[in-house]
Coordinates of C-alpha atoms and ligand atoms in Angstrom, one line a residue:
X1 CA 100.8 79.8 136.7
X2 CA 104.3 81.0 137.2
X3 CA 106.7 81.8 134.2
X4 CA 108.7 78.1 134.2
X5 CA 112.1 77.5 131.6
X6 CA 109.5 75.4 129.8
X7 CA 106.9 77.9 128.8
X8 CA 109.8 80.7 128.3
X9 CA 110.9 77.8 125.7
X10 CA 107.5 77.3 124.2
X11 CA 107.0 80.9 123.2
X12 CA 110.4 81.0 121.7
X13 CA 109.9 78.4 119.6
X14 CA 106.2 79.5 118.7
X15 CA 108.1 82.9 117.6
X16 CA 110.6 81.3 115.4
X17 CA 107.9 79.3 113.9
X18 CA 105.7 82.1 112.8
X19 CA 109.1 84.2 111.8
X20 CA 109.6 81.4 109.4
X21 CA 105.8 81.3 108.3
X22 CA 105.5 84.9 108.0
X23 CA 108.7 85.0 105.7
X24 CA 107.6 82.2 103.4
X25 CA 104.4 84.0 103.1
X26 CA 105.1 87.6 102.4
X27 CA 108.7 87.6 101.3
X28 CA 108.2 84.3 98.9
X29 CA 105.4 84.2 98.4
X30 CA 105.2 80.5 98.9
X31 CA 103.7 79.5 102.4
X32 CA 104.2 76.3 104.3
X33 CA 100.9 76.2 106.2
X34 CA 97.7 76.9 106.0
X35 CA 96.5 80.3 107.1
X36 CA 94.3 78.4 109.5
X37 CA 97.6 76.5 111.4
X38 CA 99.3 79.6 111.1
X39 CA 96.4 81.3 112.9
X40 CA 96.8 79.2 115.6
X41 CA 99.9 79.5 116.2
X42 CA 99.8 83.2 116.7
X43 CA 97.0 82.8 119.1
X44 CA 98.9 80.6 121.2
X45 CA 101.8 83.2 121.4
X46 CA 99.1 86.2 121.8
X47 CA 97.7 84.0 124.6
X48 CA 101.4 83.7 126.9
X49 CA 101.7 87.4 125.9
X50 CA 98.9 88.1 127.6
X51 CA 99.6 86.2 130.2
X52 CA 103.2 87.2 130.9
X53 CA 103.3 90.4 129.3
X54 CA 107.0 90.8 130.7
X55 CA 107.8 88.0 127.6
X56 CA 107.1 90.3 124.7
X57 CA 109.9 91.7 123.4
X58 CA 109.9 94.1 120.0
X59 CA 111.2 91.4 118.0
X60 CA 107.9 89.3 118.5
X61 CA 106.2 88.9 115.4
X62 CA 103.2 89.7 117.7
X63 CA 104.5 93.8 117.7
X64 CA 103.9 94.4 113.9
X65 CA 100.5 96.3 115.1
X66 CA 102.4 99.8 115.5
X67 CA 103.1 101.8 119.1
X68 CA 102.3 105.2 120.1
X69 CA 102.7 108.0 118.0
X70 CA 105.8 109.8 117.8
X71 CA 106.2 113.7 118.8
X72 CA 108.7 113.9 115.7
X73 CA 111.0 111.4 113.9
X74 CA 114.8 111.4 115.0
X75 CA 117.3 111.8 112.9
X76 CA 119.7 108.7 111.7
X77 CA 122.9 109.7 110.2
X78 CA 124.2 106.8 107.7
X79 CA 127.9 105.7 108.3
X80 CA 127.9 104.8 104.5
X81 CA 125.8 107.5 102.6
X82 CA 123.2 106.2 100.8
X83 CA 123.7 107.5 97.2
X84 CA 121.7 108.0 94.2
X85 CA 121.6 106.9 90.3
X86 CA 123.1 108.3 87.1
X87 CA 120.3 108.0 84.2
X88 CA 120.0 106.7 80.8
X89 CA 117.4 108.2 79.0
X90 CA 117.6 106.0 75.7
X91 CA 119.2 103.3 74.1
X92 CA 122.3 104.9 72.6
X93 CA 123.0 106.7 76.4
X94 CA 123.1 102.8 77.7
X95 CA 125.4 102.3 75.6
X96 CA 127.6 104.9 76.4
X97 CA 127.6 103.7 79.7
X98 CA 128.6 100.1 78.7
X99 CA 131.3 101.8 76.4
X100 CA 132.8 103.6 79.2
X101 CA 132.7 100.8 81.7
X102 CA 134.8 99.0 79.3
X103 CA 137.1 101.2 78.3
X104 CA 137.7 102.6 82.2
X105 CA 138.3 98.6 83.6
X106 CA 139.8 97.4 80.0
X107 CA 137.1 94.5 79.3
X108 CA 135.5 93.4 76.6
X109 CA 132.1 92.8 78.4
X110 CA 130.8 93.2 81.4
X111 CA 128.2 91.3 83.0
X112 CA 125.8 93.0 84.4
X113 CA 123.4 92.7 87.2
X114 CA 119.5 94.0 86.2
X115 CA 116.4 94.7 88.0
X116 CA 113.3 96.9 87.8
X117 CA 113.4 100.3 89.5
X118 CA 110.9 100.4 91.9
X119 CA 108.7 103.6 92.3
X120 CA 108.8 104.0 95.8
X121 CA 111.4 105.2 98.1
X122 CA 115.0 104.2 100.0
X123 CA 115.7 102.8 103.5
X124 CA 118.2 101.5 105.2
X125 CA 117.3 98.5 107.9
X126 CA 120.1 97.8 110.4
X127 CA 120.1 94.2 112.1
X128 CA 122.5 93.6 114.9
X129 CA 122.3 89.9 115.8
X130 CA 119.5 89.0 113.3
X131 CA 117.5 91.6 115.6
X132 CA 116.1 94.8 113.4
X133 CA 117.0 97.6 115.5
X134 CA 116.9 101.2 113.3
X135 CA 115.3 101.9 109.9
X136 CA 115.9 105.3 108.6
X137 CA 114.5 107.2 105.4
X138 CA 117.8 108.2 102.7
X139 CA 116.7 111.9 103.4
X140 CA 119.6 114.0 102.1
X141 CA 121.5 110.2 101.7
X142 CA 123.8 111.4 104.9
X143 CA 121.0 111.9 107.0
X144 CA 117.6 110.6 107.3
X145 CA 114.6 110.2 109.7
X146 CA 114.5 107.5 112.0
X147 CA 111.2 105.4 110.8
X148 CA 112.3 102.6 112.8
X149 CA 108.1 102.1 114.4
X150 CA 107.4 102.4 111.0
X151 CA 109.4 99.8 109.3
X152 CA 108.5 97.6 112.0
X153 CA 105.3 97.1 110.7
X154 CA 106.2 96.3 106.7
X155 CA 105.6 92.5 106.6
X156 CA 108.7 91.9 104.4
X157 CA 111.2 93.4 106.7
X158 CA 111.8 90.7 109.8
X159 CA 112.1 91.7 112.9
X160 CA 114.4 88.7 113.4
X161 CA 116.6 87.3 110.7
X162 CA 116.5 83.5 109.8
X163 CA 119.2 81.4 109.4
X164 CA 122.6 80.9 111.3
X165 CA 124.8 83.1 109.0
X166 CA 123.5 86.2 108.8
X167 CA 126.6 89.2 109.5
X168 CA 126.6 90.3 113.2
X169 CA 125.8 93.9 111.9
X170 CA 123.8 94.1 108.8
X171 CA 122.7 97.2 107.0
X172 CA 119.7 96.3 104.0
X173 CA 119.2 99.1 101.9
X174 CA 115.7 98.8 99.4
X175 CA 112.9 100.6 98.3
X176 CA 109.5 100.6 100.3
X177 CA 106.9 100.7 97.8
X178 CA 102.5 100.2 97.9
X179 CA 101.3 97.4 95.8
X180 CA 99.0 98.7 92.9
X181 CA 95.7 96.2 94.4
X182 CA 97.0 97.7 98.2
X183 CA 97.2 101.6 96.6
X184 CA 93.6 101.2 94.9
X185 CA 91.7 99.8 97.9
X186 CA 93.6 102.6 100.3
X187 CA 92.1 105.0 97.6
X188 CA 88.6 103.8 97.8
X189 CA 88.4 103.7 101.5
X190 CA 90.1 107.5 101.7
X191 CA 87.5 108.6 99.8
X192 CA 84.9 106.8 101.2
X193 CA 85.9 108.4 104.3
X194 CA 85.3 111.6 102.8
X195 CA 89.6 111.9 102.4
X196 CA 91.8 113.3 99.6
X197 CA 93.0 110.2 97.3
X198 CA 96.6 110.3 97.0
X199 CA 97.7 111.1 93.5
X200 CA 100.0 107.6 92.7
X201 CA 101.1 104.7 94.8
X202 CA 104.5 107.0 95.4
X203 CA 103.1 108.9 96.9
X204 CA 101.0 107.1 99.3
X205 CA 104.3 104.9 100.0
X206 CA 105.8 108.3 101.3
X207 CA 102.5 109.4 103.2
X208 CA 101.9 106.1 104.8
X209 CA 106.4 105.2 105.7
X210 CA 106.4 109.2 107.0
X211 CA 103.3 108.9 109.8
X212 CA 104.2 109.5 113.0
X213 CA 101.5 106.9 114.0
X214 CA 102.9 103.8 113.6
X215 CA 99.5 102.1 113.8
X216 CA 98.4 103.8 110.6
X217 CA 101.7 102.7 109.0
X218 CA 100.6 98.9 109.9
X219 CA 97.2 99.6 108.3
X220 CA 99.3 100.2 104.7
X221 CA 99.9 97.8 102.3
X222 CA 103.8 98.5 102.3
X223 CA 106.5 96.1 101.3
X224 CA 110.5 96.0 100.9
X225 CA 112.6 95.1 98.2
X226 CA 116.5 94.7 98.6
X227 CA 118.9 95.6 96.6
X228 CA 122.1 96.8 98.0
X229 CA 123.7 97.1 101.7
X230 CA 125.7 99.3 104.2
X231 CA 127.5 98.5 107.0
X232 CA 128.5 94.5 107.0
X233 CA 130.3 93.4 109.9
X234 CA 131.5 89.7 110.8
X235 CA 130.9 88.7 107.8
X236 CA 132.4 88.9 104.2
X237 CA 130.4 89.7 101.0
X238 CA 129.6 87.1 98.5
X239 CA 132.1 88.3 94.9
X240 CA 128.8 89.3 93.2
X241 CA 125.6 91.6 93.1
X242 CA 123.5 88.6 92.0
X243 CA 124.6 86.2 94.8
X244 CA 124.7 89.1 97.5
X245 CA 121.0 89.4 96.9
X246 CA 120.7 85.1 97.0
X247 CA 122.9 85.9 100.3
X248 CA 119.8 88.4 102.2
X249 CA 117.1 86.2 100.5
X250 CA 118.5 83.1 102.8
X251 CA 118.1 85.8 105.7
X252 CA 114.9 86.1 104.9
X253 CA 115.1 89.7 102.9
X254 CA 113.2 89.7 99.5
X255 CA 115.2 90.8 96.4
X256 CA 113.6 91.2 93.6
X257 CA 111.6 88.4 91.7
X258 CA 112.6 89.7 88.4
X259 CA 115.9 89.9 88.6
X260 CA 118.6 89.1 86.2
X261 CA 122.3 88.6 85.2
X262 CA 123.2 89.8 81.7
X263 CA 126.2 89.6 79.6
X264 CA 126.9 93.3 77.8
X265 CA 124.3 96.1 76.5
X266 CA 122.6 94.8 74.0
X267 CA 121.5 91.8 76.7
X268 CA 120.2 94.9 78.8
X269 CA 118.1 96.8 76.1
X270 CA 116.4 93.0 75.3
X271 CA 115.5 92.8 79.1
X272 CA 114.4 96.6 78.9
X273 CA 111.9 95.7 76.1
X274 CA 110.9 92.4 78.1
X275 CA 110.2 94.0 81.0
X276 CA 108.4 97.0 79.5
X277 CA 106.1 94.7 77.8
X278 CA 105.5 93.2 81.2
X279 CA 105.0 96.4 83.1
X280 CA 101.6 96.7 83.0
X281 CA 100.9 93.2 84.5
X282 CA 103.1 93.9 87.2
X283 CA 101.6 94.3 91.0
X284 CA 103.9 97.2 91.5
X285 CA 104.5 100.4 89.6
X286 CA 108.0 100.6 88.3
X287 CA 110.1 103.5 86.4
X288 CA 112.7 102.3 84.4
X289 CA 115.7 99.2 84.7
X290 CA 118.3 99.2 87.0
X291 CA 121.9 97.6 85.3
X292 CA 124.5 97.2 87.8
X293 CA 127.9 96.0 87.1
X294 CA 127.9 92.6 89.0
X295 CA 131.3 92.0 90.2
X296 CA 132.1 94.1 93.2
X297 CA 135.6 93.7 92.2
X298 CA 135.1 96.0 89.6
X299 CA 132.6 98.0 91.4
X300 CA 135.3 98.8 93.4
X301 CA 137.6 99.8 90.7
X302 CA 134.8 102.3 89.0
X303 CA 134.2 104.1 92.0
X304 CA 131.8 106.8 92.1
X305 CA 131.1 110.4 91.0
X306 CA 129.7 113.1 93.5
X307 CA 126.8 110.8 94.3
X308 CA 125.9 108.5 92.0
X309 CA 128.2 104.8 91.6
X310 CA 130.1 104.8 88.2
X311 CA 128.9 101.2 88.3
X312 CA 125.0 101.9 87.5
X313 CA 122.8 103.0 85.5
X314 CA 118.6 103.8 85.6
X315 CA 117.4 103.0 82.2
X316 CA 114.5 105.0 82.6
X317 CA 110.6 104.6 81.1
X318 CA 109.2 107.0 79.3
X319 CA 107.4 109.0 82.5
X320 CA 103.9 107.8 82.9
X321 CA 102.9 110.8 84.4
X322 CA 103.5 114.7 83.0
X323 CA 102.7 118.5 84.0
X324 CA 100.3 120.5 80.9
X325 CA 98.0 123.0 80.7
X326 CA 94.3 121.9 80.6
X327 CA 93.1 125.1 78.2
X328 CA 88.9 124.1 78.3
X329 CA 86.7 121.3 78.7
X330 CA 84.1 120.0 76.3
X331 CA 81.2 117.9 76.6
X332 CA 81.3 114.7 74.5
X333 CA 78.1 112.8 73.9
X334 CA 78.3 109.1 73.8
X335 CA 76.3 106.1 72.0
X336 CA 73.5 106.2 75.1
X337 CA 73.6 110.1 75.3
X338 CA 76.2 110.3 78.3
X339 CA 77.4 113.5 78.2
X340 CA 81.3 112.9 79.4
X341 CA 83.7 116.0 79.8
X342 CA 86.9 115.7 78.1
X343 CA 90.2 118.1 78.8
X344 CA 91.6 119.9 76.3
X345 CA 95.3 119.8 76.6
X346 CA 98.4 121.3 75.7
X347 CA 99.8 118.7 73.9
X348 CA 102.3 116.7 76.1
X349 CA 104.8 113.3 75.3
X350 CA 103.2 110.9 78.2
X351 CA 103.7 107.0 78.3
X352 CA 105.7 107.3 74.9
X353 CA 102.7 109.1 72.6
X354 CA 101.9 112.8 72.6
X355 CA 98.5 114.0 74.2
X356 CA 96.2 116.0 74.0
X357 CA 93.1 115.3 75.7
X358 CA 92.4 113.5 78.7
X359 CA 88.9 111.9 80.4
X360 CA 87.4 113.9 83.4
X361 CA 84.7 110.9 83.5
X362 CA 81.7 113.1 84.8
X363 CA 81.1 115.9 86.7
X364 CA 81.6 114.7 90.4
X365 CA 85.1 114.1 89.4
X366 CA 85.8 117.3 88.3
X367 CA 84.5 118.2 91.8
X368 CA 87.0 115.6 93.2
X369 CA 89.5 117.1 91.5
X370 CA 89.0 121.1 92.1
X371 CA 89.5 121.7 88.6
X372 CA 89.4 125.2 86.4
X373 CA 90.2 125.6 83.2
X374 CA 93.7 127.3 82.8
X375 CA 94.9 125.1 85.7
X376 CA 98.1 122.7 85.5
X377 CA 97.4 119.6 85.8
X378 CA 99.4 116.2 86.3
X379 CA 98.2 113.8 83.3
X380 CA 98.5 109.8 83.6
X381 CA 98.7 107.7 80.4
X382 CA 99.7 103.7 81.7
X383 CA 99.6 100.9 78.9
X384 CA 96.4 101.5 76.5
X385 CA 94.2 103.0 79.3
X386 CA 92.9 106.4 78.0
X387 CA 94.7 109.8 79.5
X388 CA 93.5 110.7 83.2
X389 CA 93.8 113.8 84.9
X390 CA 95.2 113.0 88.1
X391 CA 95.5 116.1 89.9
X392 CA 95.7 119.9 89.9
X393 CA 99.1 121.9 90.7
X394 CA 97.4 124.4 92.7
X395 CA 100.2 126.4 93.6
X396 CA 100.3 127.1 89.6
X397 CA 96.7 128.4 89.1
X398 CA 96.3 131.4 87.2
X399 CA 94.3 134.3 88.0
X400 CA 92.2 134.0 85.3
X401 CA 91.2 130.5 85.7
X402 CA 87.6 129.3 85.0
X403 CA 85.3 127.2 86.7
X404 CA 84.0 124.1 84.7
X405 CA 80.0 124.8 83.8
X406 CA 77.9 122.0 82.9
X407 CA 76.6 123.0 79.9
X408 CA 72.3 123.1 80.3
X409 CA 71.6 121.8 76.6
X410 CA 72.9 119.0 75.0
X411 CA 76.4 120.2 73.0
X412 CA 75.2 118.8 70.2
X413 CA 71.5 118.5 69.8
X414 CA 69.9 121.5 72.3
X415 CA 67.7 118.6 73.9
X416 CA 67.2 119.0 77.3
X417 CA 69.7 117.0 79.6
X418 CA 68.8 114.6 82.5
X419 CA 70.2 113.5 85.4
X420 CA 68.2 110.8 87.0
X421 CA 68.2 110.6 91.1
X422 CA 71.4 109.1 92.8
X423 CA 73.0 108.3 89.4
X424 CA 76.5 110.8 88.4
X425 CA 75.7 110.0 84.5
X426 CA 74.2 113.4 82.7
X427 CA 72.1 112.6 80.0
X428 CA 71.0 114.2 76.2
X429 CA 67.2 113.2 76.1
X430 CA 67.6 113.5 72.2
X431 CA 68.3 109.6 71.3
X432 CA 68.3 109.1 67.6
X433 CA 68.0 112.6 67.1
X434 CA 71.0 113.6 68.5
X435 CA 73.6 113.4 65.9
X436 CA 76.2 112.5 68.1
X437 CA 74.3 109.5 69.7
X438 CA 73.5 108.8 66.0
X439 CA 76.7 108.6 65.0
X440 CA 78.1 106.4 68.1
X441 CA 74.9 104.3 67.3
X442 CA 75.6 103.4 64.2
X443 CA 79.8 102.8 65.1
X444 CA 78.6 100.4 67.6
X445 CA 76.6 98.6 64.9
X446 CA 78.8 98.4 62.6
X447 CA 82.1 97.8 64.8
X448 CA 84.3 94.3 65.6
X449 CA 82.1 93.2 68.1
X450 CA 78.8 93.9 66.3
X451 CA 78.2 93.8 62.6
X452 CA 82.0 93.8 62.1
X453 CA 81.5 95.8 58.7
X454 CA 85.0 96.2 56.8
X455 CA 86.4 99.2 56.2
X456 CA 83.6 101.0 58.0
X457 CA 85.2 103.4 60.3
X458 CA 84.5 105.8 62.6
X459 CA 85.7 108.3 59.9
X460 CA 83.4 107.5 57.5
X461 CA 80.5 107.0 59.8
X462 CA 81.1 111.1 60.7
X463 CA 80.9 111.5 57.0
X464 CA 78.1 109.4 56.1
X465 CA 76.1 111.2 59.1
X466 CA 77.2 114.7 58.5
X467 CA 76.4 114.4 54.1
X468 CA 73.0 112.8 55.5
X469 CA 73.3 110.0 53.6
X470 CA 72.5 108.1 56.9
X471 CA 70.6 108.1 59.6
X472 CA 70.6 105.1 61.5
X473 CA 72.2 101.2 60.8
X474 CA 69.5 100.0 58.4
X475 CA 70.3 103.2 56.1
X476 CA 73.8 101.2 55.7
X477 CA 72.1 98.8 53.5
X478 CA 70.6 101.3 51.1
X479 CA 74.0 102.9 50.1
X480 CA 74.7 102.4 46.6
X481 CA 78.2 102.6 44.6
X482 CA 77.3 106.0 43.2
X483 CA 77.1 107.6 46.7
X484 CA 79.7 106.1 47.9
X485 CA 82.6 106.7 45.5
X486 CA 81.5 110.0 45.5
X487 CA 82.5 110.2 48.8
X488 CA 85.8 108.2 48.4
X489 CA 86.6 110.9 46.3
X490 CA 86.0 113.4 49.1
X491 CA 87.7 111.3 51.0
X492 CA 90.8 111.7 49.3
X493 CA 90.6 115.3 48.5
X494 CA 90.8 115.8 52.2
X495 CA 93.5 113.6 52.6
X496 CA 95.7 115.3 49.9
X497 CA 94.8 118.5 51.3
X498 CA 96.5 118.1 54.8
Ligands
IVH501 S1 120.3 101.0 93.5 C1 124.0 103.0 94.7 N1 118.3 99.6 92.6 O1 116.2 104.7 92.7 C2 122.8 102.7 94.0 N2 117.9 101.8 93.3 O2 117.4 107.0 91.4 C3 121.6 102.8 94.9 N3 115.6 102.5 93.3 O3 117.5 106.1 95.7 C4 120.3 102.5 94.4 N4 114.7 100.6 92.5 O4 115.3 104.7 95.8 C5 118.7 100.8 93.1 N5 116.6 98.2 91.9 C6 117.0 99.4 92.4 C7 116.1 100.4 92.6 C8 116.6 101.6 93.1 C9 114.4 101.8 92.9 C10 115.6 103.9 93.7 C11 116.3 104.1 95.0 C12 117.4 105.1 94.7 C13 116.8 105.8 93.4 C14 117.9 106.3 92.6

């Protein structure tokens, strides 16, 4: 069939249809259709494609898929630089910053715009038209690469804007970032395929946005969110940071779902502690709060220092990740006889609380890892999970480093270890005669979920064991009040002695 006005119309209108789809999917999370109509509309576009391929222009929601690699990325220079962020590292420095902005624009409060920092990293999309035609990283914030292939594959940019009044040149700046439930699948198939895991879902953000092979960009779970702009032509601002971001979101841009307009500091530390609270149920990972000053009026009058706006602030988390030292291993024995190796650190402030060990699961993971003892290591401590090592700092490792041994004898006990076929567990053969498996055994019992026995901690179960006064649950039940305020008294001593 030749290429008639009517079909030319048909895949135009099937391409504004699935724009539209595609942002009320990813961007709002709030589709129309069903995947299934949805489906078939793509099919029908794919189909004319193939047909007439000389219809498929890069803006087709068809092209997401990725082109042929690049030899190298070009280089984008930004008319409007693309700037970083002065921190707060605590309450009292927000409100420094607060104090300041008042004093320099002579207000007695300021409202303020606020939003999660995203752990991820800055572009800058340029739309001419409503048509995405250059992304480039922030490199030094003058220059950066040109990743336009790249973005083009990151379901929450468009290719095409919707709307009628989108500017007739519109540069989105955001941050690209990896979904936590997209960064632990990527992980598992890496390593599946024999592959390095990358270390946190920054990093895999960077590694996937900086591929010179688009196509394994579009395999990534990447997604944009907005939150400030460049160059703006044919078109004037809205007289706020909140409604600029309502502005791209009727493009078809996403800003950020938890968002927020607050009135003075103390408003910003409540969101801080809201949003902390929240940050482990969050899809993404996030470092700290972001309080702009929300009138660009007075924006404008704070101006900037070197690089960083006068107007914002980071409010930063307590890092979830540190450097330390990891000075031995040891080989815990658990309730069933696992024999688990646990990191002894130099003690380090991570997540808020100072640690000194960290889990190394089992000895595969230590072989994952590459781990000696002496070695820097990078230590993770999110919500209440327990410590992980996340990876070694090779370039640090000290000559004198020492490869982990599993020990041939149980730590505790000397009874022989087994591993049975296929399985990574190592076990003590000892059961109840293994002190250690004694002493979980009878914490199990006698914990919350169990026998719930008050006032019967793990403390006292150690005691109890080491005086051998027990040896397993039903010993519990012969304790009398002689031997045990005897120990209470030991109990105290110790106490008064530290
Ligand atoms: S505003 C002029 N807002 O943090 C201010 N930045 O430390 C430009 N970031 O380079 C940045 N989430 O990569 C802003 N909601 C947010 C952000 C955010 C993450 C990153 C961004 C920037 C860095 C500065």
């Amino acid at each position: 069939m030749p290429l008639t006005e009517k079909i030319k119309k048909d895949v135009a209108s099937l391409r504004e249809q699935i724009n539209y789809h595609n942002i009320q999917y990813y961007t709002f999370d709030n589709p129309e259709i069903p995947d299934g109509e949805y489906d078939k509309l793509l099919r029908e576009l794919q189909k004319y494609e193939a047909e007439y391929p000389e219809l498929i222009s890069l803006d087709s929601p068809t092209q997401r898929v990725g082109a042929e690699p690049l030899k190298a990325f070009g280089e984008i220079t930004h008319a409007i630089p693309m700037l970083s962020l002065g921190n707060a590292m605590n309450e009292e420095e927000l409100h420094d910053f607060d104090r300041k902005i008042k004093k320099l624009i002579d207000e007695d409060e300021i409202e303020y715009a606020a939003e999660p920092k995203l752990d991820g990293l800055a572009i800058s999309v340029r739309y001419e038209n409503g048509i995405l035609v250059t992304a480039a990283t922030r490199g030094d914030g003058k220059v950066g690469e040109n990743i336009t292939q790249n973005a083009r594959t990151i379901n929450t940019i468009p290719l095409k804007l919707i709307g009628k009044n989108f500017p007739a040149v519109l540069e989105v700046r955001g941050e690209v970032f990896m979904p936590l439930s997209g960064f632990h699948k990527l992980n598992e198939d890496v390593l599946k395929n024999g592959g390095k895991a990358f270390a946190n879902p920054r990093n895999a953000a960077a590694g996937s946005l900086r591929q010179l092979d688009s196509r394994i960009t579009s395999s990534r779970p990447l997604e944009m969110i907005c939150y400030g702009v460049g160059v703006i032509e044919g078109a004037t601002l809205p007289d706020t940071y909140s409604e600029m971001i309502d502005w791209l979101q009727s493009f078809g841009l996403k800003g950020s779902p938890e968002r927020a307009v607050l009135k003075g500091s103390e408003a910003c530390v409540d969101y801080y502690n809201k949003i902390a609270k929240k940050r482990e149920q969050l899809p993404y990972e996030i470092d700290g709060i972001v309080y702009k000053v929300n009138r660009f009026a007075q924006q404008k009058e704070l101006g900037f220092i070197s690089r960083a706006p006068r107007w914002a602030i980071a409010h930063k988390f307590p890092a979830q990740e540190v450097m330390t030292t990891l000075h031995a291993v040891e080989f815990q024995v658990g309730r069933t006889g696992a024999i688990t190796p646990v990191a002894r650190l130099e003690p380090v402030e991570v997540g808020g609380v100072i640690v000194s060990n960290a889990t190394l699961h089992n000895m595969d993971e230590i072989q994952r890892l590459g781990v000696r003892e002496g070695d820097t290591v990078i230590i993770r401590r999110a919500g209440d999970v327990i410590p992980q090592v996340v990876s070694v700092v090779e370039n640090l490792r000290p000559e004198d480093s020492k490869k982990i041994l599993m020990p041939d004898h149980c730590p505790v006990c000397q009874s022989d270890l087994i591993k049975p076929e296929g399985q990574t567990v190592v076990r003590c053969s000892g059961g109840l005669y293994c002190e250690a498996q004694r002493k979980e055994a009878i914490k199990h019992f006698a914990s919350r979920k169990a026998m719930n026995i008050d006032g019967l901690g793990d403390k006292l179960v150690d005691q109890l064991v080491d005086e051998n006064l027990i040896n397993n649950p039903s010993d519990l039940y012969k304790l009398g009040v002689d031997e045990l305020s005897n120990l209470e008294r030991m109990g105290s001593k110790s106490a008064n002695s530290q």
